[in-house]
Short mmCIF file of C-alpha atoms in Angstrom, two decimals:
data_model
loop_
_atom_site.label_atom_id
_atom_site.label_comp_id
_atom_site.label_asym_id
_atom_site.label_seq_id
_atom_site.Cartn_x
_atom_site.Cartn_y
_atom_site.Cartn_z
CA MET H 40 138.28 80.57 65.67
CA PRO H 41 135.03 79.39 64.86
CA ILE H 42 132.10 82.01 65.59
CA ARG H 43 129.42 80.44 67.55
CA PHE H 44 132.83 80.19 70.42
CA LYS H 45 133.60 83.60 69.39
CA VAL H 46 130.23 84.54 70.44
CA PHE H 47 130.51 82.28 73.51
CA TRP H 48 133.19 84.23 74.67
CA ILE H 49 131.81 88.01 73.54
CA LEU H 50 128.75 87.48 76.08
CA LYS H 51 130.82 85.68 78.66
CA ALA H 52 133.08 88.88 78.97
CA LYS H 53 129.98 90.93 78.74
CA ARG H 54 128.71 88.48 81.91
CA ILE H 55 125.69 88.14 80.05
CA ARG H 56 123.09 84.85 81.45
CA VAL H 57 122.31 82.94 78.65
CA PRO H 58 119.37 81.17 79.92
CA ASN H 59 119.21 77.41 79.16
CA LYS H 60 116.53 75.15 77.24
CA LEU H 61 114.06 74.56 80.33
CA GLU H 62 114.07 77.67 81.38
CA LEU H 63 113.25 78.84 77.97
CA LYS H 64 110.64 75.81 78.24
CA HIS H 65 109.19 77.16 81.32
CA GLU H 66 109.37 81.04 79.91
CA GLY H 67 107.69 80.11 77.05
CA LYS H 68 104.19 78.33 78.78
CA HIS H 69 104.34 81.06 81.36
CA ARG H 70 103.81 83.73 78.15
CA ARG H 71 101.31 81.19 76.86
CA ILE H 72 99.77 80.50 79.83
CA LYS H 73 99.16 84.94 80.22
CA GLN H 74 98.45 85.25 76.43
CA ALA H 75 95.66 82.69 77.14
CA ARG H 76 94.33 84.99 80.90
CA SER H 77 94.40 87.64 78.64
CA LEU H 78 91.87 86.15 76.23
CA LEU H 79 89.31 84.97 79.26
CA PRO H 80 86.63 87.52 79.90
CA THR H 81 86.41 90.01 82.78
CA HIS H 82 84.56 88.70 85.60
CA LYS H 83 82.74 91.27 87.68
CA PRO H 84 80.97 90.97 91.20
CA PRO H 85 76.73 91.62 90.96
CA ILE H 86 75.69 94.14 91.82
CA PHE H 87 74.15 93.70 95.09
CA SER H 88 70.94 96.17 96.13
CA GLY H 89 70.07 94.74 99.63
CA ASP H 90 68.24 90.85 98.80
CA PRO H 91 69.72 88.87 102.07
CA LEU H 92 69.10 86.12 99.44
CA GLU H 93 72.15 87.16 97.05
CA PHE H 94 74.69 88.60 99.84
CA PRO H 95 77.13 84.72 100.34
CA ALA H 96 77.10 85.50 96.00
CA PHE H 97 78.20 88.82 96.02
CA VAL H 98 80.41 88.91 98.94
CA THR H 99 82.33 86.24 97.72
CA ALA H 100 82.72 87.20 94.56
CA PHE H 101 83.66 91.04 95.53
CA GLU H 102 86.35 89.49 97.54
CA SER H 103 87.81 86.88 95.19
CA LEU H 104 87.62 89.52 92.33
CA ILE H 105 88.43 92.53 94.14
CA GLU H 106 89.60 92.51 97.58
CA SER H 107 92.15 90.11 96.47
CA ARG H 108 93.59 92.31 93.96
CA VAL H 109 93.53 95.68 94.77
CA ASP H 110 95.79 96.65 98.19
CA ASP H 111 94.41 100.40 98.66
CA ALA H 112 91.52 100.55 101.18
CA CYS H 113 90.46 103.98 99.09
CA GLU H 114 90.01 102.07 95.76
CA LYS H 115 88.21 98.45 97.62
CA LEU H 116 85.54 101.56 99.37
CA TYR H 117 85.13 103.09 95.78
CA PHE H 118 84.37 99.81 93.65
CA LEU H 119 82.65 98.51 97.27
CA GLY H 120 80.30 101.77 96.62
CA GLN H 121 79.89 100.66 92.36
CA TYR H 122 78.65 97.56 93.23
CA THR H 123 76.26 97.99 95.78
CA ALA H 124 73.16 100.25 95.13
CA ASP H 125 69.44 100.15 96.58
CA LYS H 126 69.32 99.91 100.94
CA ALA H 127 72.83 99.20 100.34
CA LYS H 128 74.49 101.55 98.92
CA GLU H 129 72.28 103.85 101.18
CA LEU H 130 73.94 101.52 103.91
CA ILE H 131 77.26 101.81 103.38
CA CYS H 132 76.67 105.94 101.78
CA GLY H 133 78.76 107.58 104.93
CA TYR H 134 81.41 105.28 104.33
CA LEU H 135 81.43 106.20 101.24
CA GLN H 136 82.52 109.74 101.77
CA ARG H 137 85.42 109.23 103.97
CA LYS H 138 89.03 108.37 102.29
CA SER H 139 90.14 106.87 105.66
CA GLU H 140 92.43 102.89 105.35
CA GLU H 141 89.41 101.82 107.87
CA SER H 142 86.65 103.14 106.42
CA TYR H 143 86.51 100.32 103.82
CA ASN H 144 86.59 97.69 107.24
CA GLU H 145 84.17 100.09 108.25
CA ALA H 146 81.57 99.87 105.41
CA LYS H 147 82.06 96.33 104.92
CA SER H 148 81.01 95.79 108.77
CA PRO H 149 76.81 96.47 108.45
CA LEU H 150 77.06 95.25 105.11
CA LYS H 151 77.62 91.47 106.99
CA LYS H 152 75.80 92.62 110.21
CA HIS H 153 72.78 93.71 108.29
CA PHE H 154 72.52 91.52 105.17
CA GLY H 155 74.54 88.26 105.75
CA ASP H 156 73.40 87.65 109.23
CA PRO H 157 72.75 83.80 109.28
CA PHE H 158 69.29 84.12 110.64
CA ARG H 159 67.95 87.10 108.42
CA ILE H 160 69.58 84.89 104.81
CA ALA H 161 67.73 81.90 107.00
CA ASN H 162 64.65 83.65 107.36
CA ALA H 163 64.55 85.54 103.40
CA HIS H 164 64.40 81.61 101.77
CA ILE H 165 61.94 80.21 104.63
CA ASN H 166 60.28 83.53 103.55
CA LYS H 167 60.99 82.72 99.71
CA LEU H 168 59.51 79.38 100.04
CA CYS H 169 56.50 79.86 102.19
CA HIS H 170 54.75 82.60 99.75
CA TRP H 171 55.31 80.65 97.03
CA SER H 172 52.26 80.69 94.50
CA SER H 173 50.25 76.74 94.06
CA ILE H 174 51.05 74.97 92.10
CA LYS H 175 48.83 73.85 88.99
CA PRO H 176 48.68 70.13 88.19
CA SER H 177 49.64 70.90 84.87
CA ASP H 178 52.32 73.27 85.53
CA GLY H 179 55.91 71.39 85.08
CA GLN H 180 57.88 74.62 84.83
CA ALA H 181 56.62 75.51 87.91
CA LEU H 182 57.19 72.30 89.90
CA HIS H 183 60.59 72.20 88.32
CA ASP H 184 60.83 76.42 89.72
CA PHE H 185 59.70 75.41 93.52
CA ALA H 186 62.36 72.36 93.44
CA ILE H 187 65.61 74.43 92.30
CA ALA H 188 64.38 77.18 95.11
CA MET H 189 63.76 74.26 97.37
CA GLU H 190 67.35 72.91 96.43
CA GLN H 191 68.89 76.85 97.18
CA ALA H 192 67.22 76.76 100.86
CA LYS H 193 68.52 73.38 101.75
CA SER H 194 72.61 74.22 100.48
CA ALA H 195 72.16 77.43 101.93
CA MET H 196 70.99 76.15 105.24
CA LYS H 197 73.06 73.68 105.44
CA GLY H 198 76.05 76.64 104.66
CA MET H 199 75.00 78.48 108.12
CA SER H 200 74.11 74.74 109.89
CA ARG H 201 70.02 76.00 109.97
CA THR H 202 68.86 73.18 108.49
CA SER H 203 66.87 72.82 111.60
CA ASP H 204 65.15 76.10 111.08
CA LEU H 205 62.99 74.11 107.52
CA ASN H 206 62.19 70.37 109.87
CA THR H 207 59.05 72.70 111.70
CA ALA H 208 55.77 71.15 111.40
CA HIS H 209 53.75 74.66 110.27
CA ILE H 210 56.59 74.92 107.32
CA SER H 211 56.49 71.51 106.07
CA ARG H 212 52.60 72.19 106.10
CA GLN H 213 52.52 75.08 104.63
CA LEU H 214 55.46 73.79 101.88
CA TRP H 215 53.22 70.89 101.48
CA GLU H 216 49.91 73.30 100.98
CA LYS H 217 51.65 74.92 97.18
CA LEU H 218 51.60 71.21 95.57
CA PRO H 219 48.89 70.15 93.29
CA GLU H 220 46.69 67.98 94.69
CA TYR H 221 47.70 64.65 93.74
CA MET H 222 50.94 65.28 94.83
CA ARG H 223 50.27 65.63 98.22
CA SER H 224 48.82 62.64 98.69
CA LYS H 225 52.01 60.49 97.11
CA TRP H 226 53.88 62.73 99.83
CA THR H 227 51.23 61.83 102.61
CA GLU H 228 51.84 57.94 101.44
CA ARG H 229 55.41 58.42 101.59
CA MET H 230 56.04 60.23 104.65
CA SER H 231 53.36 57.52 106.65
CA LYS H 232 56.52 54.38 105.32
CA ILE H 233 58.89 57.25 106.51
CA ARG H 234 57.26 57.18 109.52
CA GLY H 235 56.62 53.39 109.93
CA LEU H 236 60.30 51.82 109.11
CA LYS H 237 62.32 55.49 110.79
CA GLY H 238 59.88 56.45 114.24
CA ARG H 239 60.23 60.01 112.75
CA MET H 240 59.02 62.64 110.98
CA ALA H 241 60.17 63.42 107.01
CA ASP H 242 63.12 65.93 107.22
CA PHE H 243 63.27 69.20 105.02
CA GLU H 244 65.99 66.98 102.76
CA GLU H 245 63.54 64.16 101.70
CA PHE H 246 60.89 66.26 101.22
CA ALA H 247 62.89 68.08 98.82
CA GLU H 248 64.39 65.14 96.58
CA PHE H 249 60.54 63.74 96.41
CA VAL H 250 59.70 67.22 94.34
CA ARG H 251 62.38 67.37 92.74
CA GLY H 252 61.81 63.63 91.77
CA GLN H 253 58.22 64.85 91.10
CA ALA H 254 59.22 67.91 88.90
CA ASP H 255 61.37 65.44 86.71
CA LEU H 256 58.70 63.70 86.38
CA ALA H 257 56.57 65.89 85.66
CA THR H 258 58.76 67.98 83.11
CA ASP H 259 60.38 64.81 81.06
CA PRO H 260 61.11 65.66 77.75
CA VAL H 261 59.04 62.35 76.31
CA PHE H 262 56.18 61.66 78.65
CA SER H 263 55.34 64.69 80.75
CA GLU H 264 52.08 66.15 80.77
CA GLY H 265 53.66 69.29 79.07
CA SER H 266 55.74 67.24 76.10
CA MET H 267 52.61 65.37 74.83
CA SER H 268 50.94 68.47 74.94
CA LYS H 269 53.14 69.80 72.64
CA LEU H 270 53.40 67.14 70.62
CA ALA H 271 50.21 66.88 69.77
CA ALA H 272 49.99 70.72 68.84
CA GLU H 273 52.67 70.64 66.55
CA GLU H 274 51.13 67.23 64.74
CA ARG H 275 47.88 69.43 64.12
CA ASP H 276 50.54 72.72 63.12
#
């Protein structure tokens, strides 16, 4: 009897199942994926210190990277303590000393209430923008940073359905005053056109779009004032 048949009957006698080609292919693919994942960098949630602006990103990362992977409530509570600091940790300090199953959820509750309240987050975005330093005419980077902050506020407010908080005449005026004088004139002209065409005041989203466009012009790598000055300095050197 040929050797391959002997092996077959021996395996059959021992009831050892031989995987087929498709199963071997899937097993190899699964092994390669597992190896590839092991080479990826280990992700960790950011440490949350109590800034409401950072809370949405923190809670999303913590729930995804820690809560979804840890079953034991006491371990979750331990990690919650590890990834909080300052005001946030002070708020849950009492819960960290307990080891009951309910302690983790009880600790998360005041964090969400105190730092994750939509009104607090919206107010934090508004305060950040309204306390922004006035932008100098030649400071393209400052204008760029202001535009990014406005985009962040717009995105956050949309997610919380609070965009109306930004569409007040008082806030519009305060943000307008942060711009260089020549840019204020440009926005006033555009706002007048919007009012004439649409019969309403320009909203925050339109203002943010305007600032974003002006920031792109002010930081153009070839034709902006900053890049021209840099090129001139390099030529002198």
